[in-house]
mmCIF file of C-alpha atoms in Angstrom:
data_model
loop_
_atom_site.group_PDB
_atom_site.id
_atom_site.type_symbol
_atom_site.label_atom_id
_atom_site.label_comp_id
_atom_site.label_asym_id
_atom_site.label_seq_id
_atom_site.Cartn_x
_atom_site.Cartn_y
_atom_site.Cartn_z
ATOM 1 C CA UNK A 25 9.510 15.202 -17.261
ATOM 2 C CA UNK A 26 6.148 15.803 -18.920
ATOM 3 C CA UNK A 27 3.004 13.842 -18.270
ATOM 4 C CA UNK A 28 -0.679 13.661 -19.036
ATOM 5 C CA UNK A 29 -3.516 12.489 -16.906
ATOM 6 C CA UNK A 30 -5.873 13.722 -14.184
ATOM 7 C CA UNK A 31 -3.005 15.264 -12.190
ATOM 8 C CA UNK A 32 -0.988 16.644 -15.102
ATOM 9 C CA UNK A 33 0.564 19.963 -14.074
ATOM 10 C CA UNK A 34 0.634 19.120 -10.351
ATOM 11 C CA UNK A 35 4.166 19.267 -8.907
ATOM 12 C CA UNK A 36 4.913 17.145 -5.839
ATOM 13 C CA UNK A 37 8.129 17.376 -3.825
ATOM 14 C CA UNK A 38 8.849 14.324 -1.676
ATOM 15 C CA UNK A 39 11.083 14.029 1.385
ATOM 16 C CA UNK A 40 10.447 10.351 1.743
ATOM 17 C CA UNK A 41 11.855 6.971 2.574
ATOM 18 C CA UNK A 42 10.778 3.349 3.006
ATOM 19 C CA UNK A 43 7.184 2.633 1.843
ATOM 20 C CA UNK A 44 4.380 4.843 3.205
ATOM 21 C CA UNK A 45 5.238 8.223 1.652
ATOM 22 C CA UNK A 46 6.710 6.647 -1.506
ATOM 23 C CA UNK A 47 3.445 4.751 -1.986
ATOM 24 C CA UNK A 48 1.559 8.045 -1.653
ATOM 25 C CA UNK A 49 3.692 9.857 -4.206
ATOM 26 C CA UNK A 50 3.841 6.902 -6.610
ATOM 27 C CA UNK A 51 0.049 6.888 -6.584
ATOM 28 C CA UNK A 52 0.046 10.594 -7.453
ATOM 29 C CA UNK A 53 2.610 9.929 -10.206
ATOM 30 C CA UNK A 54 0.423 7.121 -11.562
ATOM 31 C CA UNK A 55 -2.314 9.744 -12.057
ATOM 32 C CA UNK A 56 0.049 12.054 -13.925
ATOM 33 C CA UNK A 57 1.600 14.266 -11.229
ATOM 34 C CA UNK A 58 5.257 15.213 -11.505
ATOM 35 C CA UNK A 59 7.118 13.924 -8.434
ATOM 36 C CA UNK A 60 10.566 15.184 -7.459
ATOM 37 C CA UNK A 61 12.088 12.886 -4.867
ATOM 38 C CA UNK A 62 14.688 14.657 -2.710
ATOM 39 C CA UNK A 63 17.289 12.239 -1.365
ATOM 40 C CA UNK A 64 20.323 12.401 0.876
ATOM 41 C CA UNK A 65 23.510 12.345 -1.264
ATOM 42 C CA UNK A 66 24.956 9.728 1.113
ATOM 43 C CA UNK A 67 22.933 6.727 -0.055
ATOM 44 C CA UNK A 68 19.490 8.233 -0.595
ATOM 45 C CA UNK A 69 16.275 6.538 0.472
ATOM 46 C CA UNK A 70 17.403 3.662 2.686
ATOM 47 C CA UNK A 71 14.885 1.371 0.959
ATOM 48 C CA UNK A 72 17.242 1.431 -2.040
ATOM 49 C CA UNK A 73 19.499 -0.897 -0.082
ATOM 50 C CA UNK A 74 17.119 -3.466 1.407
ATOM 51 C CA UNK A 75 18.218 -6.036 -1.187
ATOM 52 C CA UNK A 76 19.420 -6.199 -4.789
ATOM 53 C CA UNK A 77 17.144 -8.799 -6.355
ATOM 54 C CA UNK A 78 15.568 -6.640 -9.112
ATOM 55 C CA UNK A 79 18.385 -6.192 -11.627
ATOM 56 C CA UNK A 80 20.629 -5.043 -8.798
ATOM 57 C CA UNK A 81 17.948 -2.946 -7.103
ATOM 58 C CA UNK A 82 15.764 -3.438 -4.043
ATOM 59 C CA UNK A 83 12.318 -4.966 -4.585
ATOM 60 C CA UNK A 84 10.614 -2.499 -2.220
ATOM 61 C CA UNK A 85 12.214 0.499 -3.899
ATOM 62 C CA UNK A 86 11.346 -0.558 -7.446
ATOM 63 C CA UNK A 87 7.761 -1.221 -6.371
ATOM 64 C CA UNK A 88 6.947 2.226 -4.950
ATOM 65 C CA UNK A 89 9.264 4.626 -6.793
ATOM 66 C CA UNK A 90 8.513 4.422 -10.477
ATOM 67 C CA UNK A 91 7.691 7.604 -12.354
ATOM 68 C CA UNK A 92 9.715 9.942 -10.133
ATOM 69 C CA UNK A 93 12.722 12.221 -10.562
ATOM 70 C CA UNK A 94 15.555 11.941 -8.041
ATOM 71 C CA UNK A 95 17.494 14.961 -6.779
ATOM 72 C CA UNK A 96 20.247 14.683 -4.186
ATOM 73 C CA UNK A 97 20.400 17.488 -1.600
ATOM 74 C CA UNK A 98 22.132 17.791 1.751
ATOM 75 C CA UNK A 99 19.300 19.361 3.713
ATOM 76 C CA UNK A 100 21.552 19.883 6.719
ATOM 77 C CA UNK A 101 23.358 22.568 4.732
ATOM 78 C CA UNK A 102 21.996 26.074 4.202
ATOM 79 C CA UNK A 103 22.570 25.868 0.472
ATOM 80 C CA UNK A 104 20.790 22.549 0.224
ATOM 81 C CA UNK A 105 17.801 23.977 2.090
ATOM 82 C CA UNK A 106 17.848 26.993 -0.220
ATOM 83 C CA UNK A 107 17.522 24.712 -3.241
ATOM 84 C CA UNK A 108 14.668 22.853 -1.547
ATOM 85 C CA UNK A 109 12.806 26.097 -0.936
ATOM 86 C CA UNK A 110 13.227 26.970 -4.608
ATOM 87 C CA UNK A 111 11.475 23.699 -5.443
ATOM 88 C CA UNK A 112 8.748 24.333 -2.877
ATOM 89 C CA UNK A 113 8.109 27.805 -4.264
ATOM 90 C CA UNK A 114 6.808 26.189 -7.442
ATOM 91 C CA UNK A 115 5.410 22.987 -5.948
ATOM 92 C CA UNK A 116 1.763 22.252 -5.240
ATOM 93 C CA UNK A 117 2.391 19.509 -2.688
ATOM 94 C CA UNK A 118 5.073 18.490 -0.190
ATOM 95 C CA UNK A 119 4.971 14.928 1.134
ATOM 96 C CA UNK A 120 7.282 13.820 3.953
ATOM 97 C CA UNK A 121 7.752 10.913 6.334
ATOM 98 C CA UNK A 122 11.077 11.653 7.961
ATOM 99 C CA UNK A 123 12.026 10.671 11.520
ATOM 100 C CA UNK A 124 10.018 12.296 14.346
ATOM 101 C CA UNK A 125 10.845 15.996 14.621
ATOM 102 C CA UNK A 126 13.033 16.062 11.499
ATOM 103 C CA UNK A 127 10.882 18.425 9.438
ATOM 104 C CA UNK A 128 10.623 20.891 12.317
ATOM 105 C CA UNK A 129 14.399 20.869 12.741
ATOM 106 C CA UNK A 130 14.707 21.696 9.038
ATOM 107 C CA UNK A 131 12.364 24.655 9.411
ATOM 108 C CA UNK A 132 9.599 22.814 7.571
ATOM 109 C CA UNK A 133 6.956 22.692 10.293
ATOM 110 C CA UNK A 134 3.371 23.508 9.269
ATOM 111 C CA UNK A 135 3.762 27.022 10.691
ATOM 112 C CA UNK A 136 7.055 27.555 8.855
ATOM 113 C CA UNK A 137 5.616 26.375 5.552
ATOM 114 C CA UNK A 138 2.405 28.382 5.945
ATOM 115 C CA UNK A 139 4.495 31.529 6.329
ATOM 116 C CA UNK A 140 7.016 30.881 3.564
ATOM 117 C CA UNK A 141 4.929 28.889 1.074
ATOM 118 C CA UNK A 142 1.282 29.750 1.797
ATOM 119 C CA UNK A 143 0.126 28.053 -1.409
ATOM 120 C CA UNK A 144 1.602 24.659 -0.497
ATOM 121 C CA UNK A 145 -0.341 21.536 0.469
ATOM 122 C CA UNK A 146 2.007 19.985 3.034
ATOM 123 C CA UNK A 147 1.310 16.417 4.126
ATOM 124 C CA UNK A 148 3.383 14.663 6.761
ATOM 125 C CA UNK A 149 3.171 10.983 7.610
ATOM 126 C CA UNK A 150 4.315 9.935 11.069
ATOM 127 C CA UNK A 151 4.044 6.886 13.248
ATOM 128 C CA UNK A 152 1.650 7.648 16.071
ATOM 129 C CA UNK A 153 0.309 11.164 15.568
ATOM 130 C CA UNK A 154 1.094 14.203 17.696
ATOM 131 C CA UNK A 155 0.179 14.754 21.325
ATOM 132 C CA UNK A 156 0.264 11.220 22.723
ATOM 133 C CA UNK A 157 2.727 9.194 24.826
ATOM 134 C CA UNK A 158 4.059 7.380 21.737
ATOM 135 C CA UNK A 159 4.348 10.428 19.486
ATOM 136 C CA UNK A 160 8.153 10.591 19.558
ATOM 137 C CA UNK A 161 8.749 6.880 18.978
ATOM 138 C CA UNK A 162 10.039 5.478 15.726
ATOM 139 C CA UNK A 163 7.366 3.546 13.912
ATOM 140 C CA UNK A 164 7.901 0.799 11.374
ATOM 141 C CA UNK A 165 5.186 -1.239 9.732
ATOM 142 C CA UNK A 166 5.505 -4.258 12.043
ATOM 143 C CA UNK A 167 5.779 -2.111 15.179
ATOM 144 C CA UNK A 168 2.562 -0.263 14.356
ATOM 145 C CA UNK A 169 0.737 -3.441 13.375
ATOM 146 C CA UNK A 170 1.668 -4.933 16.740
ATOM 147 C CA UNK A 171 0.778 -1.803 18.733
ATOM 148 C CA UNK A 172 -2.600 -1.390 17.025
ATOM 149 C CA UNK A 173 -3.765 -4.974 17.548
ATOM 150 C CA UNK A 174 -3.539 -6.043 13.905
ATOM 151 C CA UNK A 175 -1.164 -8.907 14.689
ATOM 152 C CA UNK A 176 -3.526 -10.189 17.393
ATOM 153 C CA UNK A 177 -6.263 -10.852 14.822
ATOM 154 C CA UNK A 178 -3.910 -12.425 12.275
ATOM 155 C CA UNK A 179 -2.513 -15.957 12.372
ATOM 156 C CA UNK A 180 -3.922 -18.555 14.729
ATOM 157 C CA UNK A 181 -4.752 -18.640 18.456
ATOM 158 C CA UNK A 182 -1.510 -18.357 20.382
ATOM 159 C CA UNK A 183 0.404 -17.729 17.159
ATOM 160 C CA UNK A 184 -0.063 -14.050 16.245
ATOM 161 C CA UNK A 185 1.308 -13.043 12.877
ATOM 162 C CA UNK A 186 2.106 -9.990 10.821
ATOM 163 C CA UNK A 187 0.100 -9.833 7.576
ATOM 164 C CA UNK A 188 2.547 -10.430 4.741
ATOM 165 C CA UNK A 189 2.089 -7.146 2.858
ATOM 166 C CA UNK A 190 3.139 -3.936 4.627
ATOM 167 C CA UNK A 191 -0.468 -3.025 5.327
ATOM 168 C CA UNK A 192 0.281 -0.140 7.716
ATOM 169 C CA UNK A 193 2.633 1.522 5.252
ATOM 170 C CA UNK A 194 0.517 0.888 2.169
ATOM 171 C CA UNK A 195 -2.865 1.883 3.570
ATOM 172 C CA UNK A 196 -1.389 5.008 5.157
ATOM 173 C CA UNK A 197 0.205 5.942 1.844
ATOM 174 C CA UNK A 198 -3.098 5.494 0.049
ATOM 175 C CA UNK A 199 -5.007 7.504 2.680
ATOM 176 C CA UNK A 200 -2.364 10.202 2.269
ATOM 177 C CA UNK A 201 -2.855 10.278 -1.501
ATOM 178 C CA UNK A 202 -6.631 10.405 -1.016
ATOM 179 C CA UNK A 203 -6.257 13.344 1.384
ATOM 180 C CA UNK A 204 -4.131 15.243 -1.121
ATOM 181 C CA UNK A 205 -6.598 14.578 -3.927
ATOM 182 C CA UNK A 206 -9.484 15.777 -1.753
ATOM 183 C CA UNK A 207 -7.581 18.962 -0.938
ATOM 184 C CA UNK A 208 -6.754 19.569 -4.593
ATOM 185 C CA UNK A 209 -10.434 19.103 -5.456
ATOM 186 C CA UNK A 210 -11.404 21.656 -2.817
ATOM 187 C CA UNK A 211 -8.850 24.099 -4.183
ATOM 188 C CA UNK A 212 -10.227 23.644 -7.711
ATOM 189 C CA UNK A 213 -13.809 24.101 -6.510
ATOM 190 C CA UNK A 214 -12.992 27.274 -4.621
ATOM 191 C CA UNK A 215 -10.925 28.696 -7.471
ATOM 192 C CA UNK A 216 -7.978 29.488 -5.212
ATOM 193 C CA UNK A 217 -4.563 28.212 -4.287
ATOM 194 C CA UNK A 218 -4.692 28.237 -0.507
ATOM 195 C CA UNK A 219 -2.295 25.906 1.225
ATOM 196 C CA UNK A 220 -3.190 23.203 3.701
ATOM 197 C CA UNK A 221 -1.444 21.220 6.400
ATOM 198 C CA UNK A 222 -2.312 17.521 6.527
ATOM 199 C CA UNK A 223 -1.020 14.981 9.030
ATOM 200 C CA UNK A 224 -1.678 11.266 8.943
ATOM 201 C CA UNK A 225 -0.234 8.533 11.116
ATOM 202 C CA UNK A 226 0.296 4.841 10.591
ATOM 203 C CA UNK A 227 -1.268 4.140 13.981
ATOM 204 C CA UNK A 228 -4.492 6.030 13.227
ATOM 205 C CA UNK A 229 -4.745 4.272 9.867
ATOM 206 C CA UNK A 230 -4.364 0.869 11.505
ATOM 207 C CA UNK A 231 -6.943 1.827 14.144
ATOM 208 C CA UNK A 232 -9.308 2.487 11.236
ATOM 209 C CA UNK A 233 -8.448 -0.878 9.678
ATOM 210 C CA UNK A 234 -9.316 -2.512 13.024
ATOM 211 C CA UNK A 235 -12.798 -0.979 12.939
ATOM 212 C CA UNK A 236 -14.744 -4.241 12.803
ATOM 213 C CA UNK A 237 -12.708 -5.894 15.540
ATOM 214 C CA UNK A 238 -12.855 -2.852 17.820
ATOM 215 C CA UNK A 239 -16.619 -2.560 17.400
ATOM 216 C CA UNK A 240 -17.150 -6.250 18.039
ATOM 217 C CA UNK A 241 -14.988 -6.371 21.140
ATOM 218 C CA UNK A 242 -16.242 -3.077 22.615
ATOM 219 C CA UNK A 243 -19.886 -4.145 22.353
ATOM 220 C CA UNK A 244 -19.589 -7.878 23.036
ATOM 221 C CA UNK A 245 -16.696 -7.975 25.475
ATOM 222 C CA UNK A 246 -15.249 -10.834 23.405
ATOM 223 C CA UNK A 247 -11.699 -10.860 22.015
ATOM 224 C CA UNK A 248 -12.126 -12.718 18.736
ATOM 225 C CA UNK A 249 -9.407 -15.235 18.021
ATOM 226 C CA UNK A 250 -7.541 -15.307 14.702
ATOM 227 C CA UNK A 251 -8.507 -18.181 12.441
ATOM 228 C CA UNK A 252 -5.770 -18.355 9.830
ATOM 229 C CA UNK A 253 -7.419 -18.424 6.396
ATOM 230 C CA UNK A 254 -10.891 -17.847 7.779
ATOM 231 C CA UNK A 255 -12.943 -15.086 9.350
ATOM 232 C CA UNK A 256 -14.349 -14.879 12.863
ATOM 233 C CA UNK A 257 -17.330 -12.961 11.460
ATOM 234 C CA UNK A 258 -18.664 -15.426 8.877
ATOM 235 C CA UNK A 259 -19.108 -19.198 8.534
ATOM 236 C CA UNK A 260 -18.557 -21.256 6.548
ATOM 237 C CA UNK A 261 -15.672 -19.273 5.126
ATOM 238 C CA UNK A 262 -12.227 -20.770 4.812
ATOM 239 C CA UNK A 263 -9.628 -22.920 3.090
ATOM 240 C CA UNK A 264 -9.993 -26.632 2.461
ATOM 241 C CA UNK A 265 -7.623 -29.232 1.015
ATOM 242 C CA UNK A 266 -8.788 -30.939 -2.165
ATOM 243 C CA UNK A 267 -8.243 -34.481 -3.319
ATOM 244 C CA UNK A 268 -5.511 -33.495 -5.786
ATOM 245 C CA UNK A 269 -3.311 -31.689 -3.268
ATOM 246 C CA UNK A 270 -4.601 -28.196 -3.951
ATOM 247 C CA UNK A 271 -6.325 -25.748 -1.602
ATOM 248 C CA UNK A 272 -9.705 -24.220 -2.356
ATOM 249 C CA UNK A 273 -11.226 -21.280 -0.505
ATOM 250 C CA UNK A 274 -15.013 -21.325 -0.163
ATOM 251 C CA UNK A 275 -17.117 -18.570 1.317
ATOM 252 C CA UNK A 276 -20.710 -17.695 2.099
ATOM 253 C CA UNK A 277 -21.989 -14.251 3.091
ATOM 254 C CA UNK A 278 -25.658 -14.880 3.845
ATOM 255 C CA UNK A 279 -28.194 -17.564 4.713
ATOM 256 C CA UNK A 280 -29.294 -18.126 1.112
ATOM 257 C CA UNK A 281 -25.751 -18.940 0.055
ATOM 258 C CA UNK A 282 -25.383 -21.339 2.957
ATOM 259 C CA UNK A 283 -28.503 -23.155 1.862
ATOM 260 C CA UNK A 284 -27.146 -23.525 -1.673
ATOM 261 C CA UNK A 285 -23.778 -24.716 -0.414
ATOM 262 C CA UNK A 286 -25.371 -27.332 1.839
ATOM 263 C CA UNK A 287 -27.969 -28.575 -0.652
ATOM 264 C CA UNK A 288 -26.355 -28.167 -4.074
ATOM 265 C CA UNK A 289 -22.678 -28.755 -3.295
ATOM 266 C CA UNK A 290 -22.509 -30.968 -0.231
ATOM 267 C CA UNK A 291 -25.823 -32.702 -0.908
ATOM 268 C CA UNK A 292 -26.559 -32.409 2.819
ATOM 269 C CA UNK A 293 -30.218 -31.531 3.316
ATOM 270 C CA UNK A 294 -29.745 -32.466 6.973
ATOM 271 C CA UNK A 295 -27.231 -29.673 7.449
ATOM 272 C CA UNK A 296 -29.409 -27.200 5.561
ATOM 273 C CA UNK A 297 -32.315 -27.925 7.921
ATOM 274 C CA UNK A 298 -30.274 -28.214 11.123
ATOM 275 C CA UNK A 299 -31.204 -25.461 13.597
ATOM 276 C CA UNK A 300 -27.565 -25.223 14.686
ATOM 277 C CA UNK A 301 -26.756 -23.680 11.301
ATOM 278 C CA UNK A 302 -29.865 -21.596 10.637
ATOM 279 C CA UNK A 303 -28.258 -18.129 10.888
ATOM 280 C CA UNK A 304 -24.734 -16.873 10.428
ATOM 281 C CA UNK A 305 -24.373 -16.396 14.191
ATOM 282 C CA UNK A 306 -25.426 -20.029 14.655
ATOM 283 C CA UNK A 307 -22.926 -21.169 12.054
ATOM 284 C CA UNK A 308 -20.101 -19.155 13.616
ATOM 285 C CA UNK A 309 -20.787 -20.826 16.966
ATOM 286 C CA UNK A 310 -20.695 -24.263 15.290
ATOM 287 C CA UNK A 311 -17.951 -23.534 12.788
ATOM 288 C CA UNK A 312 -15.916 -26.671 13.544
ATOM 289 C CA UNK A 313 -18.789 -28.977 12.582
ATOM 290 C CA UNK A 314 -19.231 -27.211 9.254
ATOM 291 C CA UNK A 315 -15.516 -27.160 8.514
ATOM 292 C CA UNK A 316 -15.349 -30.898 9.127
ATOM 293 C CA UNK A 317 -18.245 -31.588 6.721
ATOM 294 C CA UNK A 318 -16.954 -29.259 4.003
ATOM 295 C CA UNK A 319 -13.372 -30.457 4.409
ATOM 296 C CA UNK A 320 -14.443 -34.087 4.072
ATOM 297 C CA UNK A 321 -16.356 -33.310 0.866
ATOM 298 C CA UNK A 322 -13.519 -31.291 -0.682
ATOM 299 C CA UNK A 323 -11.010 -34.047 0.086
ATOM 300 C CA UNK A 324 -12.991 -36.378 -2.189
ATOM 301 C CA UNK A 325 -12.869 -34.014 -5.177
ATOM 302 C CA UNK A 326 -10.268 -32.252 -7.276
ATOM 303 C CA UNK A 327 -9.870 -28.483 -7.217
ATOM 304 C CA UNK A 328 -11.389 -28.226 -10.686
ATOM 305 C CA UNK A 329 -14.410 -30.260 -9.623
ATOM 306 C CA UNK A 330 -14.965 -28.211 -6.485
ATOM 307 C CA UNK A 331 -14.720 -24.909 -8.341
ATOM 308 C CA UNK A 332 -17.008 -26.064 -11.156
ATOM 309 C CA UNK A 333 -19.748 -27.106 -8.748
ATOM 310 C CA UNK A 334 -19.295 -23.975 -6.635
ATOM 311 C CA UNK A 335 -19.518 -21.694 -9.675
ATOM 312 C CA UNK A 336 -22.665 -23.452 -10.853
ATOM 313 C CA UNK A 337 -24.206 -22.992 -7.400
ATOM 314 C CA UNK A 338 -23.207 -19.340 -7.225
ATOM 315 C CA UNK A 339 -20.869 -19.858 -4.276
ATOM 316 C CA UNK A 340 -17.743 -17.712 -3.992
ATOM 317 C CA UNK A 341 -14.542 -19.674 -4.368
ATOM 318 C CA UNK A 342 -10.883 -19.258 -5.250
ATOM 319 C CA UNK A 343 -7.633 -21.154 -5.553
ATOM 320 C CA UNK A 344 -4.944 -20.604 -2.944
ATOM 321 C CA UNK A 345 -1.878 -19.292 -4.786
ATOM 322 C CA UNK A 346 1.672 -18.464 -3.803
ATOM 323 C CA UNK A 347 3.577 -15.360 -4.928
ATOM 324 C CA UNK A 348 5.329 -17.387 -7.617
ATOM 325 C CA UNK A 349 1.981 -18.582 -8.970
ATOM 326 C CA UNK A 350 0.566 -15.058 -8.849
ATOM 327 C CA UNK A 351 3.313 -13.756 -11.152
ATOM 328 C CA UNK A 352 1.983 -15.890 -14.008
ATOM 329 C CA UNK A 353 -1.672 -15.706 -13.000
ATOM 330 C CA UNK A 354 -3.884 -16.118 -16.093
ATOM 331 C CA UNK A 355 -6.165 -13.272 -14.964
ATOM 332 C CA UNK A 356 -3.244 -10.830 -15.054
ATOM 333 C CA UNK A 357 -2.027 -12.198 -18.389
ATOM 334 C CA UNK A 358 -5.440 -12.132 -20.067
ATOM 335 C CA UNK A 359 -5.992 -8.518 -19.007
ATOM 336 C CA UNK A 360 -2.475 -7.416 -19.991
ATOM 337 C CA UNK A 361 -1.685 -6.059 -16.519
ATOM 338 C CA UNK A 362 2.122 -6.181 -16.737
ATOM 339 C CA UNK A 363 4.311 -3.469 -18.280
ATOM 340 C CA UNK A 364 8.064 -3.098 -18.626
ATOM 341 C CA UNK A 365 9.397 0.059 -16.995
ATOM 342 C CA UNK A 366 12.847 1.588 -17.101
ATOM 343 C CA UNK A 367 15.289 1.410 -14.205
ATOM 344 C CA UNK A 368 19.019 1.911 -13.625
ATOM 345 C CA UNK A 369 19.406 -1.856 -13.952
ATOM 346 C CA UNK A 370 17.473 -2.055 -17.216
ATOM 347 C CA UNK A 371 13.821 -2.807 -18.011
ATOM 348 C CA UNK A 372 11.870 -4.507 -15.225
ATOM 349 C CA UNK A 373 8.238 -5.702 -15.114
ATOM 350 C CA UNK A 374 5.690 -3.755 -13.076
ATOM 351 C CA UNK A 375 1.956 -4.072 -12.567
ATOM 352 C CA UNK A 376 -0.366 -1.341 -13.794
ATOM 353 C CA UNK A 377 -2.029 0.618 -10.971
ATOM 354 C CA UNK A 378 -5.406 -0.805 -9.914
ATOM 355 C CA UNK A 379 -7.625 2.004 -11.215
ATOM 356 C CA UNK A 380 -8.642 1.665 -14.866
ATOM 357 C CA UNK A 381 -9.659 5.102 -16.151
ATOM 358 C CA UNK A 382 -11.328 5.277 -19.535
ATOM 359 C CA UNK A 383 -9.118 7.092 -22.020
ATOM 360 C CA UNK A 384 -6.087 7.297 -19.718
ATOM 361 C CA UNK A 385 -3.009 5.071 -19.914
ATOM 362 C CA UNK A 386 -0.909 5.341 -16.729
ATOM 363 C CA UNK A 387 2.532 6.801 -17.513
ATOM 364 C CA UNK A 388 4.478 3.930 -15.864
ATOM 365 C CA UNK A 389 7.635 6.031 -15.691
ATOM 366 C CA UNK A 390 11.079 4.731 -14.874
ATOM 367 C CA UNK A 391 12.518 4.011 -11.444
ATOM 368 C CA UNK A 392 15.085 6.790 -10.889
ATOM 369 C CA UNK A 393 18.720 6.283 -10.071
ATOM 370 C CA UNK A 394 20.010 8.157 -7.037
ATOM 371 C CA UNK A 395 20.429 11.776 -8.103
ATOM 372 C CA UNK A 396 19.694 10.983 -11.736
ATOM 373 C CA UNK A 397 17.811 14.240 -12.325
ATOM 374 C CA UNK A 398 19.769 16.562 -10.041
ATOM 375 C CA UNK A 399 21.583 18.570 -12.699
ATOM 376 C CA UNK A 400 18.605 18.902 -15.035
ATOM 377 C CA UNK A 401 16.283 20.082 -12.269
ATOM 378 C CA UNK A 402 18.801 22.538 -10.843
ATOM 379 C CA UNK A 403 19.178 24.038 -14.313
ATOM 380 C CA UNK A 404 15.406 24.167 -14.716
ATOM 381 C CA UNK A 405 15.137 26.043 -11.427
ATOM 382 C CA UNK A 406 17.682 28.643 -12.428
ATOM 383 C CA UNK A 407 21.114 27.393 -11.471
ATOM 384 C CA UNK A 408 23.916 27.435 -14.019
ATOM 385 C CA UNK A 409 26.610 24.831 -14.614
ATOM 386 C CA UNK A 410 29.212 26.768 -12.603
ATOM 387 C CA UNK A 411 26.958 26.895 -9.544
ATOM 388 C CA UNK A 412 26.046 23.234 -9.929
ATOM 389 C CA UNK A 413 29.753 22.363 -9.985
ATOM 390 C CA UNK A 414 30.258 24.487 -6.861
ATOM 391 C CA UNK A 415 27.386 22.765 -5.067
ATOM 392 C CA UNK A 416 28.849 19.411 -6.021
ATOM 393 C CA UNK A 417 32.316 20.366 -4.818
ATOM 394 C CA UNK A 418 30.808 21.352 -1.470
ATOM 395 C CA UNK A 419 28.898 18.048 -1.173
ATOM 396 C CA UNK A 420 25.576 19.897 -1.168
ATOM 397 C CA UNK A 421 24.540 17.579 -4.016
ATOM 398 C CA UNK A 422 25.804 14.127 -4.832
ATOM 399 C CA UNK A 423 28.227 13.047 -7.553
ATOM 400 C CA UNK A 424 27.248 13.456 -11.175
ATOM 401 C CA UNK A 425 24.962 10.683 -12.330
ATOM 402 C CA UNK A 426 26.299 8.234 -14.915
ATOM 403 C CA UNK A 427 23.557 6.172 -16.531
ATOM 404 C CA UNK A 428 26.015 3.681 -17.988
ATOM 405 C CA UNK A 429 26.924 2.317 -14.563
ATOM 406 C CA UNK A 430 23.493 2.753 -13.050
ATOM 407 C CA UNK A 431 24.446 5.593 -10.760
ATOM 408 C CA UNK A 432 27.504 7.427 -9.680
ATOM 409 C CA UNK A 433 30.329 8.503 -11.938
#
């Protein structure tokens, strides 16, 4: 698989599953890296089987696995490990997020890799980081969000909630990609090919995401309560029902904006001059009074009217949308943000990656079938058809891939 882009020529080998590591490697693939995804012959990445809603494939898997090549290898076998080491000998990067202790049991600890593949950038994602009382525990997105306090600041008082998107997995994957890019930049600057060992945990990433809340609580002694579609840090800032059954979100970030909202939108000079609302801290303390006034005004106007007046006054606003409404969002359509990508189930729509780089069109490669590229990659790395057949007969690799039926022959 050839590619162009900022990371063209970079080879990434992935021992990955679920979302965090696949998000990391998909991001690298979006920038032009070649990603070889090594999967267990007995089913592969378990995220393949979460559901079958995308042309017979799982929504999670299609989302974070485009642009990769899939190779099946039994890494519990000596011959499977030998093939992996052949890949690593040429690779620039290894990304993994296997169960706790799995890479060490495979002889792929940082020390092992530094000795055998000293050029390799090896990044491992785990749940809680090494050296703590939780280090050996399994860690899924919800578990880490709960442990790190994220759920306590989401939802409403007494009704904690998990943020809808897999924020622990996704942000950790993106931090992982950023760490790899930084290391590659350092290697380029220094003109060498020294390897590096990078570890990143979901828990540490979520602790970083909790930075505001941890600072506030440490220094004030106050546990801020979740406010649904609002923020404990700023007021007024929240969602309000409109007269035509829609929901508008209005927000202010400073005193000048509050004055414009009060005077030019609500027409309430009394609120603008009320000492209870003079500063943001004052407004936060008296949030309920403001929400009542703003909610009453919005209820007398349509969404279009509210947004028109807010735009004219320079007040941030948006429409509350559902996932179904987001699919056909006019902003995505006008900017041509959807592309069709290949998959074992046929073409499926996918969003372009967020970064828009002048002169570079993201490759938007296909979602691979399980083991789709096994034979081609083994040949590329020096194994002939007879040896491939022998590896297949010994279950070191999975069955031959048949594109016509979307997978196994």
